[in-house]
Coordinates of C-alpha atoms and ligand atoms in Angstrom, one line a residue:
M2 CA 8.5 97.6 34.0
G3 CA 10.9 99.9 32.3
P4 CA 13.9 98.9 30.2
Q5 CA 16.0 98.8 33.4
A6 CA 14.4 95.5 34.5
E7 CA 15.6 93.6 31.4
P8 CA 19.2 92.2 31.2
A9 CA 21.6 94.0 29.0
D10 CA 22.4 92.5 25.6
V11 CA 25.7 94.5 25.1
L12 CA 28.1 96.3 27.4
V13 CA 29.9 99.3 26.0
I14 CA 32.8 100.6 28.1
F15 CA 33.9 104.2 27.3
G16 CA 37.5 104.7 28.6
I17 CA 38.5 101.1 28.4
S18 CA 42.2 102.0 28.1
G19 CA 42.1 104.0 31.4
D20 CA 43.2 103.4 34.9
L21 CA 39.9 102.4 36.5
A22 CA 39.4 99.7 33.8
K23 CA 42.9 98.4 34.4
K24 CA 42.6 98.3 38.2
M25 CA 39.0 97.4 38.8
T26 CA 36.8 96.8 35.7
F27 CA 38.7 93.9 34.1
R28 CA 39.0 92.2 37.4
A29 CA 35.3 92.6 38.0
L30 CA 34.4 91.3 34.5
Y31 CA 36.7 88.4 35.0
R32 CA 35.0 87.5 38.3
L33 CA 31.6 87.8 36.7
E34 CA 32.8 85.5 33.8
L35 CA 34.1 83.0 36.4
R36 CA 30.6 82.8 37.9
N37 CA 29.0 82.5 34.5
K38 CA 27.2 85.9 35.1
L39 CA 28.3 87.5 31.8
E40 CA 26.0 86.9 28.9
C41 CA 26.6 89.6 26.4
P42 CA 29.3 91.0 24.2
I43 CA 31.5 93.8 25.4
I44 CA 32.7 96.7 23.3
G45 CA 35.5 98.9 24.5
V46 CA 35.8 102.5 23.3
A47 CA 38.8 104.8 23.7
R48 CA 41.0 107.1 21.8
N49 CA 43.9 104.7 21.3
E50 CA 44.3 103.4 17.8
W51 CA 43.9 99.8 18.8
A52 CA 42.6 96.8 17.0
D53 CA 40.4 94.3 18.8
D54 CA 43.4 92.2 19.6
D55 CA 45.2 95.1 21.3
C56 CA 42.2 95.6 23.5
R57 CA 42.2 91.9 24.3
G58 CA 45.9 92.0 25.1
H59 CA 45.1 95.0 27.5
A60 CA 42.4 92.9 29.2
R61 CA 44.8 90.0 29.6
E62 CA 47.4 92.3 31.2
A63 CA 44.9 93.9 33.5
V64 CA 43.6 90.5 34.7
A65 CA 47.1 89.1 35.2
S66 CA 48.0 92.1 37.4
T67 CA 44.9 92.0 39.5
V68 CA 43.8 88.4 39.8
D69 CA 46.0 85.9 41.8
E70 CA 45.3 82.6 40.0
V71 CA 44.0 83.2 36.6
D72 CA 41.9 80.5 35.0
E73 CA 43.0 80.7 31.4
A74 CA 39.7 79.2 30.1
V75 CA 37.7 81.9 31.9
L76 CA 40.0 84.6 30.6
A77 CA 39.7 83.3 27.0
R78 CA 35.9 83.4 27.3
L79 CA 36.1 87.0 28.5
C80 CA 38.5 88.0 25.7
D81 CA 36.2 86.3 23.1
R82 CA 33.4 88.7 24.1
L83 CA 35.6 91.8 23.6
S84 CA 35.8 94.0 20.6
Y85 CA 37.0 97.6 20.2
V86 CA 36.0 100.9 18.7
A87 CA 38.6 103.7 18.5
G88 CA 37.5 107.3 18.5
D89 CA 37.3 110.7 20.1
Y90 CA 34.3 111.1 22.5
G91 CA 33.5 114.5 21.0
D92 CA 33.3 113.2 17.4
A93 CA 29.9 112.1 16.0
E94 CA 31.7 109.6 13.8
T95 CA 32.8 107.6 16.9
F96 CA 29.1 107.2 17.9
K97 CA 28.2 106.0 14.4
R98 CA 31.0 103.3 14.7
V99 CA 29.7 102.4 18.2
K100 CA 26.2 102.0 16.7
K101 CA 27.5 99.8 14.0
A102 CA 29.3 97.6 16.5
I103 CA 26.2 97.3 18.7
G104 CA 24.3 96.0 15.7
K105 CA 20.8 94.7 16.7
A106 CA 21.3 94.9 20.5
K107 CA 18.3 96.6 22.1
R108 CA 19.3 97.0 25.7
P109 CA 22.9 98.3 25.8
V110 CA 24.6 99.3 29.1
F111 CA 27.0 102.2 28.5
Y112 CA 29.6 102.4 31.3
L113 CA 31.4 105.8 31.2
E114 CA 34.8 105.5 32.8
I115 CA 35.8 108.9 31.5
P116 CA 36.5 112.3 33.1
P117 CA 33.3 113.7 34.6
S118 CA 33.4 116.7 32.3
L119 CA 32.7 114.3 29.4
F120 CA 29.6 112.6 31.0
A121 CA 27.1 115.0 29.5
P122 CA 28.8 115.4 26.0
V123 CA 29.0 111.6 25.6
V124 CA 25.4 111.0 26.8
L125 CA 24.2 113.8 24.4
N126 CA 26.1 112.2 21.6
L127 CA 24.6 108.8 22.4
G128 CA 21.2 110.5 22.2
E129 CA 22.1 112.1 18.9
A130 CA 23.1 108.7 17.5
G131 CA 19.8 107.2 18.6
L132 CA 21.4 104.9 21.1
T133 CA 19.6 105.8 24.3
D134 CA 16.3 104.1 23.9
G135 CA 16.2 101.1 26.1
A136 CA 19.7 101.8 27.3
R137 CA 21.2 102.2 30.8
V138 CA 24.1 104.5 31.4
V139 CA 26.5 103.9 34.3
I140 CA 28.6 106.8 35.6
E141 CA 31.3 107.0 38.2
K142 CA 31.6 109.7 40.9
P143 CA 32.1 112.6 41.2
F144 CA 28.6 113.6 40.2
G145 CA 29.3 117.4 40.2
H146 CA 31.6 119.2 42.5
D147 CA 29.0 121.1 44.4
I148 CA 25.2 121.4 44.5
E149 CA 25.0 123.7 41.5
S150 CA 27.1 121.6 39.2
A151 CA 25.4 118.4 40.4
R152 CA 22.0 119.9 39.4
E153 CA 23.4 121.0 36.1
L154 CA 24.8 117.6 35.3
N155 CA 21.6 115.9 36.2
A156 CA 19.6 118.4 34.1
Q157 CA 21.9 117.6 31.1
L158 CA 21.6 113.9 31.5
L159 CA 17.9 114.1 31.8
Q160 CA 17.6 115.8 28.5
V161 CA 18.3 112.4 26.9
L162 CA 17.7 109.8 29.6
D163 CA 15.1 109.0 32.2
E164 CA 16.3 108.9 35.8
D165 CA 15.8 105.1 36.0
Q166 CA 18.2 104.7 33.0
I167 CA 21.0 106.4 35.0
L168 CA 23.1 104.3 37.3
R169 CA 25.4 106.3 39.5
I170 CA 28.1 104.2 41.1
D171 CA 29.1 104.7 44.7
H172 CA 31.3 101.6 45.2
F173 CA 30.7 101.7 49.0
L174 CA 27.1 100.7 48.3
G175 CA 28.4 97.5 46.7
K176 CA 30.4 96.6 49.8
E177 CA 28.9 93.6 51.7
P178 CA 29.5 95.1 55.2
V179 CA 27.8 98.4 54.1
M180 CA 24.8 96.4 53.0
D181 CA 25.0 94.5 56.3
I182 CA 24.2 97.7 58.3
A183 CA 20.6 97.5 57.1
Y184 CA 20.5 93.8 57.7
L185 CA 21.8 94.1 61.2
R186 CA 19.4 96.8 62.1
F187 CA 16.3 95.4 60.7
A188 CA 16.8 91.7 61.2
N189 CA 17.6 92.0 64.9
T190 CA 14.5 93.1 66.9
M191 CA 16.6 93.8 70.0
L192 CA 18.3 96.7 68.3
E193 CA 15.3 98.7 67.2
P194 CA 14.0 99.8 70.6
I195 CA 17.4 101.3 71.6
W196 CA 18.3 102.8 68.2
N197 CA 17.3 106.3 69.0
R198 CA 18.1 109.4 71.0
R199 CA 16.8 107.9 74.2
Y200 CA 19.6 105.4 74.3
I201 CA 22.2 106.7 71.9
S202 CA 24.4 109.6 72.9
H203 CA 26.2 110.1 69.6
V204 CA 27.7 108.3 66.6
Q205 CA 31.3 108.4 65.5
M206 CA 32.1 107.4 61.9
T207 CA 35.7 107.0 60.9
M208 CA 37.3 106.3 57.5
A209 CA 41.0 106.2 58.1
E210 CA 43.6 105.4 55.4
D211 CA 47.2 104.7 56.3
F212 CA 48.5 105.8 52.9
G213 CA 48.8 109.1 51.1
V214 CA 47.6 110.5 47.8
D215 CA 50.5 108.8 46.1
D216 CA 50.2 109.0 42.3
R217 CA 46.7 110.6 42.3
G218 CA 47.8 114.2 43.1
R219 CA 46.4 115.6 39.9
F220 CA 43.0 114.0 40.6
Y221 CA 43.0 114.7 44.3
D222 CA 44.1 118.3 44.6
P223 CA 41.0 119.9 43.0
V224 CA 38.8 117.5 45.1
G225 CA 39.9 116.9 48.7
T226 CA 38.6 114.5 51.3
M227 CA 35.1 116.1 51.6
R228 CA 34.3 115.6 47.9
D229 CA 36.3 112.4 47.6
V230 CA 34.8 110.3 50.3
V231 CA 32.5 112.2 52.7
Q232 CA 29.8 113.7 50.4
N233 CA 29.3 110.2 48.9
H234 CA 30.7 107.2 50.8
M235 CA 30.4 108.4 54.4
L236 CA 27.0 110.0 53.9
Q237 CA 25.7 106.9 52.3
V238 CA 26.9 104.9 55.2
M239 CA 25.3 107.4 57.6
S240 CA 22.0 107.0 55.9
L241 CA 22.0 103.3 56.5
V242 CA 22.7 103.9 60.2
G243 CA 20.1 106.5 60.5
M244 CA 17.2 105.8 58.1
E245 CA 13.8 104.5 59.2
P246 CA 12.9 101.0 58.4
P247 CA 11.8 101.0 54.8
A248 CA 8.0 100.7 54.6
G249 CA 5.3 100.6 52.0
H250 CA 4.8 99.1 48.6
G251 CA 6.3 101.9 46.5
E252 CA 8.5 101.1 43.6
D253 CA 11.7 102.1 45.4
P254 CA 11.1 102.0 49.2
I255 CA 14.8 101.8 50.3
R256 CA 16.0 104.7 48.2
D257 CA 12.9 106.7 49.2
T258 CA 13.6 106.0 52.9
K259 CA 17.3 107.1 52.5
L260 CA 16.2 110.2 50.8
N261 CA 13.9 111.1 53.7
F262 CA 16.8 110.6 56.0
F263 CA 19.1 112.9 54.0
K264 CA 16.3 115.5 54.0
A265 CA 16.3 115.4 57.8
V266 CA 20.1 116.1 58.0
R267 CA 20.7 119.7 58.7
S268 CA 23.1 121.6 56.4
A269 CA 26.5 121.4 57.9
D270 CA 27.8 124.2 60.1
P271 CA 31.2 125.5 59.0
K272 CA 32.0 126.2 62.6
K273 CA 31.7 122.4 63.3
C274 CA 34.3 121.3 60.8
V275 CA 38.1 120.9 60.9
R276 CA 40.2 120.4 57.9
G277 CA 43.8 119.1 57.8
Q278 CA 46.6 118.5 55.4
Y279 CA 49.4 116.0 56.0
D280 CA 53.0 117.3 55.9
G281 CA 54.5 116.4 52.6
Y282 CA 51.2 116.5 50.6
R283 CA 52.3 119.6 48.7
D284 CA 55.4 117.7 47.4
V285 CA 53.1 115.1 45.7
E286 CA 53.3 115.3 41.9
G287 CA 50.3 117.2 40.5
V288 CA 49.6 119.0 43.8
A289 CA 49.8 122.8 43.9
K290 CA 52.7 124.1 46.1
D291 CA 50.3 126.4 48.0
S292 CA 47.5 123.9 48.0
Q293 CA 44.7 124.5 50.5
T294 CA 43.1 121.1 49.8
E295 CA 42.3 118.9 52.8
T296 CA 43.5 115.4 53.1
Y297 CA 41.7 115.1 56.5
I298 CA 38.3 116.3 57.6
A299 CA 36.3 116.0 60.7
L300 CA 32.8 117.4 61.0
E301 CA 29.6 117.2 63.1
L302 CA 26.2 116.7 61.5
E303 CA 22.8 117.0 63.2
V304 CA 19.6 115.3 62.2
D305 CA 16.2 116.9 62.7
S306 CA 14.1 113.9 63.3
W307 CA 12.1 112.4 66.1
R308 CA 14.7 109.5 66.2
W309 CA 17.9 111.5 66.2
A310 CA 17.3 115.1 67.4
G311 CA 20.2 116.0 69.7
V312 CA 22.4 113.1 68.7
P313 CA 25.5 114.4 67.0
F314 CA 27.0 112.3 64.1
F315 CA 30.7 112.9 64.1
I316 CA 32.5 112.0 60.9
R317 CA 36.3 111.9 60.3
A318 CA 38.1 110.8 57.2
G319 CA 41.7 111.2 56.1
K320 CA 44.8 110.0 54.4
C321 CA 48.1 109.2 56.1
L322 CA 46.4 108.3 59.4
P323 CA 47.8 105.5 61.6
V324 CA 45.7 102.7 60.3
R325 CA 43.4 101.6 57.5
E326 CA 40.0 101.2 59.1
T327 CA 36.4 102.2 58.4
E328 CA 33.8 101.9 61.1
V329 CA 30.7 103.3 62.6
N330 CA 30.7 103.5 66.4
V331 CA 27.3 103.9 68.0
V332 CA 27.9 105.2 71.5
F333 CA 25.1 104.8 74.0
Q334 CA 24.1 107.1 76.8
R335 CA 26.2 106.9 79.9
P336 CA 24.2 105.2 82.7
P337 CA 23.3 107.3 85.7
R338 CA 25.7 107.4 88.5
L339 CA 24.7 104.8 91.0
V340 CA 26.6 105.1 94.3
A341 CA 29.9 106.5 95.2
G342 CA 32.8 104.1 94.8
P343 CA 33.4 101.4 92.2
L344 CA 30.0 101.6 90.5
S345 CA 30.2 105.2 89.6
A346 CA 30.8 106.7 86.2
P347 CA 31.6 103.8 83.9
D348 CA 32.3 104.4 80.3
P349 CA 29.4 104.4 77.9
Q350 CA 28.5 101.2 76.1
Q351 CA 29.4 101.1 72.4
M352 CA 28.5 99.2 69.3
V353 CA 31.0 99.2 66.5
I354 CA 30.1 98.2 63.0
R355 CA 33.3 97.7 61.1
I356 CA 33.4 98.0 57.3
D357 CA 37.1 97.7 56.5
P358 CA 39.4 95.9 56.6
S359 CA 37.6 92.9 58.0
P360 CA 33.8 93.4 58.5
G361 CA 32.2 92.7 61.8
A362 CA 30.4 94.1 64.8
R363 CA 31.5 94.5 68.4
I364 CA 29.3 95.4 71.4
R365 CA 31.3 96.7 74.3
F366 CA 29.8 95.6 77.6
L367 CA 31.2 96.7 80.9
A368 CA 31.8 94.0 83.4
K369 CA 33.6 93.6 86.7
K370 CA 37.3 93.6 86.5
A371 CA 38.4 90.3 88.0
G372 CA 39.8 90.7 91.5
E373 CA 39.3 94.4 91.6
D374 CA 36.5 96.8 92.4
A375 CA 36.5 98.3 89.0
F376 CA 35.0 98.1 85.5
D377 CA 36.5 96.2 82.6
P378 CA 35.3 96.2 79.0
A379 CA 34.1 92.8 78.0
D380 CA 33.7 92.7 74.2
F381 CA 31.2 90.7 72.4
K382 CA 32.5 90.4 68.8
V383 CA 31.1 88.9 65.7
L384 CA 33.0 88.7 62.5
F385 CA 30.6 88.6 59.6
E386 CA 30.7 85.3 57.8
R387 CA 32.7 85.7 54.7
T388 CA 34.6 83.6 52.2
P389 CA 37.4 85.9 51.2
G390 CA 38.1 85.8 47.5
A391 CA 34.7 84.3 46.8
D392 CA 32.4 87.1 48.0
P393 CA 31.3 89.5 45.3
E394 CA 33.5 92.6 45.3
P395 CA 31.9 96.0 45.1
Y396 CA 32.6 96.6 41.4
E397 CA 31.7 93.0 40.5
R398 CA 28.4 93.3 42.4
L399 CA 27.5 96.7 40.9
L400 CA 28.5 95.9 37.3
G401 CA 26.5 92.7 37.6
D402 CA 23.5 94.6 38.9
A403 CA 23.8 97.2 36.1
L404 CA 23.8 94.4 33.5
K405 CA 20.8 92.7 35.2
G406 CA 18.9 95.9 35.4
N407 CA 18.8 96.1 39.2
N408 CA 19.3 99.8 40.2
R409 CA 18.7 99.5 43.9
L410 CA 22.3 99.9 44.9
F411 CA 23.0 103.0 42.7
T412 CA 22.5 106.5 44.0
R413 CA 19.5 108.5 42.8
E414 CA 19.6 112.1 41.6
D415 CA 17.5 113.4 44.5
A416 CA 19.8 111.8 47.0
V417 CA 22.9 113.1 45.3
E418 CA 21.5 116.6 45.4
E419 CA 20.5 116.3 49.0
T420 CA 24.0 115.2 50.0
W421 CA 25.5 118.2 48.2
R422 CA 23.0 120.4 50.0
I423 CA 24.2 119.0 53.4
V424 CA 27.9 119.7 52.7
Q425 CA 27.6 122.9 50.6
P426 CA 28.2 125.3 53.6
L427 CA 31.5 123.7 54.2
L428 CA 32.5 124.3 50.6
D429 CA 31.3 127.9 50.7
E430 CA 33.1 128.7 53.9
P431 CA 36.0 126.2 54.2
A432 CA 37.7 125.9 57.5
P433 CA 41.4 126.7 57.5
V434 CA 43.7 123.9 56.6
R435 CA 45.7 122.7 59.6
P436 CA 48.9 120.7 59.1
Y437 CA 49.3 117.2 60.6
E438 CA 52.0 114.7 60.8
P439 CA 51.6 111.6 58.6
G440 CA 50.9 108.7 60.8
S441 CA 49.0 110.8 63.4
W442 CA 45.3 111.1 63.9
G443 CA 45.0 114.4 62.1
P444 CA 45.1 118.0 63.5
K445 CA 44.6 118.4 67.2
E446 CA 41.8 120.8 66.5
A447 CA 39.6 117.7 65.7
N448 CA 39.6 116.9 69.4
E449 CA 38.0 120.3 70.1
L450 CA 35.2 119.4 67.7
V451 CA 33.9 116.5 69.9
K452 CA 34.8 118.2 73.3
G453 CA 31.9 118.3 75.7
V454 CA 30.3 115.2 74.1
C455 CA 33.1 112.6 74.0
A456 CA 36.6 112.0 72.8
W457 CA 37.4 110.2 69.6
Y458 CA 37.6 106.5 70.3
E459 CA 40.4 104.3 69.0
P460 CA 39.0 102.3 66.1
W461 CA 38.5 98.6 66.6
M462 CA 41.4 96.9 64.9
P463 CA 41.3 93.2 64.2
D464 CA 43.3 91.2 66.7
E465 CA 45.9 88.8 65.6
G466 CA 44.3 85.8 63.8
E467 CA 40.9 87.4 64.1
G468 CA 40.4 88.1 60.4
Ligands
BG6_519 C1 37.6 106.2 46.5 C2 38.4 107.4 46.8 O1 36.3 106.5 46.1 O2 37.5 105.4 47.7 C3 39.8 107.0 47.3 O3 38.6 108.1 45.6 C4 39.7 106.1 48.5 O4 40.6 108.2 47.7 C5 38.8 104.9 48.1 O5 41.0 105.6 48.8 C6 38.5 104.0 49.3 O6 37.8 102.9 48.9 P1 38.2 101.4 49.4 O7 37.1 100.6 48.9 O8 39.5 101.1 48.8 O9 38.2 101.5 50.9

């Protein structure tokens, strides 16, 4: 077993004064503390000239603004763990101070909540300071901005670290309903025989958000929807829908199986991609007045495998759409036409796996419409058993796993590079950006993309009182 299997004895957070820490990290740490899952000291590092108490005050504020009913005793325990080191990330002196603060700890986890351009310099500085032996380093997306930069970043990190010391966060992998996709598929024998090209006509994946870029213009404009959520979150979800059942006794069967799936996905065809930008996006602070960045994207991917050949995967994602909803809709083959009259040409059967806002699955059967010679959808719905508020949240789960040394839910270098390989043609030859009205389903050209196979289905929204 490598160092990754041992629990951490100190957590060092670079960028503790930043936005992510304020919105996500302190909440996650508080929730881990609440469950008695924090066992080590925490050292915050940032440029601010803070004393330990300033950092604790910052933690208190962040927890107060993100947690509904704060248990003061839990918060006090969390603050007691916290100390602070001030310094510039490019200055070797900072790393000497970090080393001193770490003291005798042997298995540090370094969590880098810093701009991606600083990942490599900080890791190299950690190496210089002799801090990487036995350590794990957690980084946040984006891991590069195209295939070349992803390879370059990985090569730089690997100068100092082994691959199993690098934990790349894709917070979708920490979502319970995303993990549930694999459980549903592989725990229910009735699904496996039909989960292939003989029965499935196509798959529609939707990640709709009903809000805009808001105060994130500066981050978003050089990125766009493809890099923000498709290359990572949506492709990760796609791999769980499409991968083979993990088999064998290798060290990392699930991530190996996902990698094989990515390898089977054909590089995207620029002709099968539609990009859109909502009206008003260019007025967002930090966005260029002539920005060609997409806030919506729809694309088709094909998979060259025995299971999926000829089954298109349609993906659409965007901001300022009518609803907030993320789902996978597996659409089955249309049954053959039976006889003329009421039994002809029913709609295809569908299975929706909903990830957000409330996770569940729905199988749409077609039954007889009461009193009429016609079909009526009869839905069989399951809402996944959850205890809202008590279930581990993605950052809590992933940070907890990083501290424990469980790297199963982090993305591996080879998979990151494969996903960039898949989308790279769309970056090389971007489709023109089409305007769309906020609150609409994106540019009308997206309907052309699916023409001949299907139309986009309305996502499954929770009914009143359904969850
Ligand atoms: C982030 C993106 O990775 O995921 C955001 O940067 C997006 O643009 C967010 O809104 C969605 O995640 P969640 O968990 O809030 O649905």
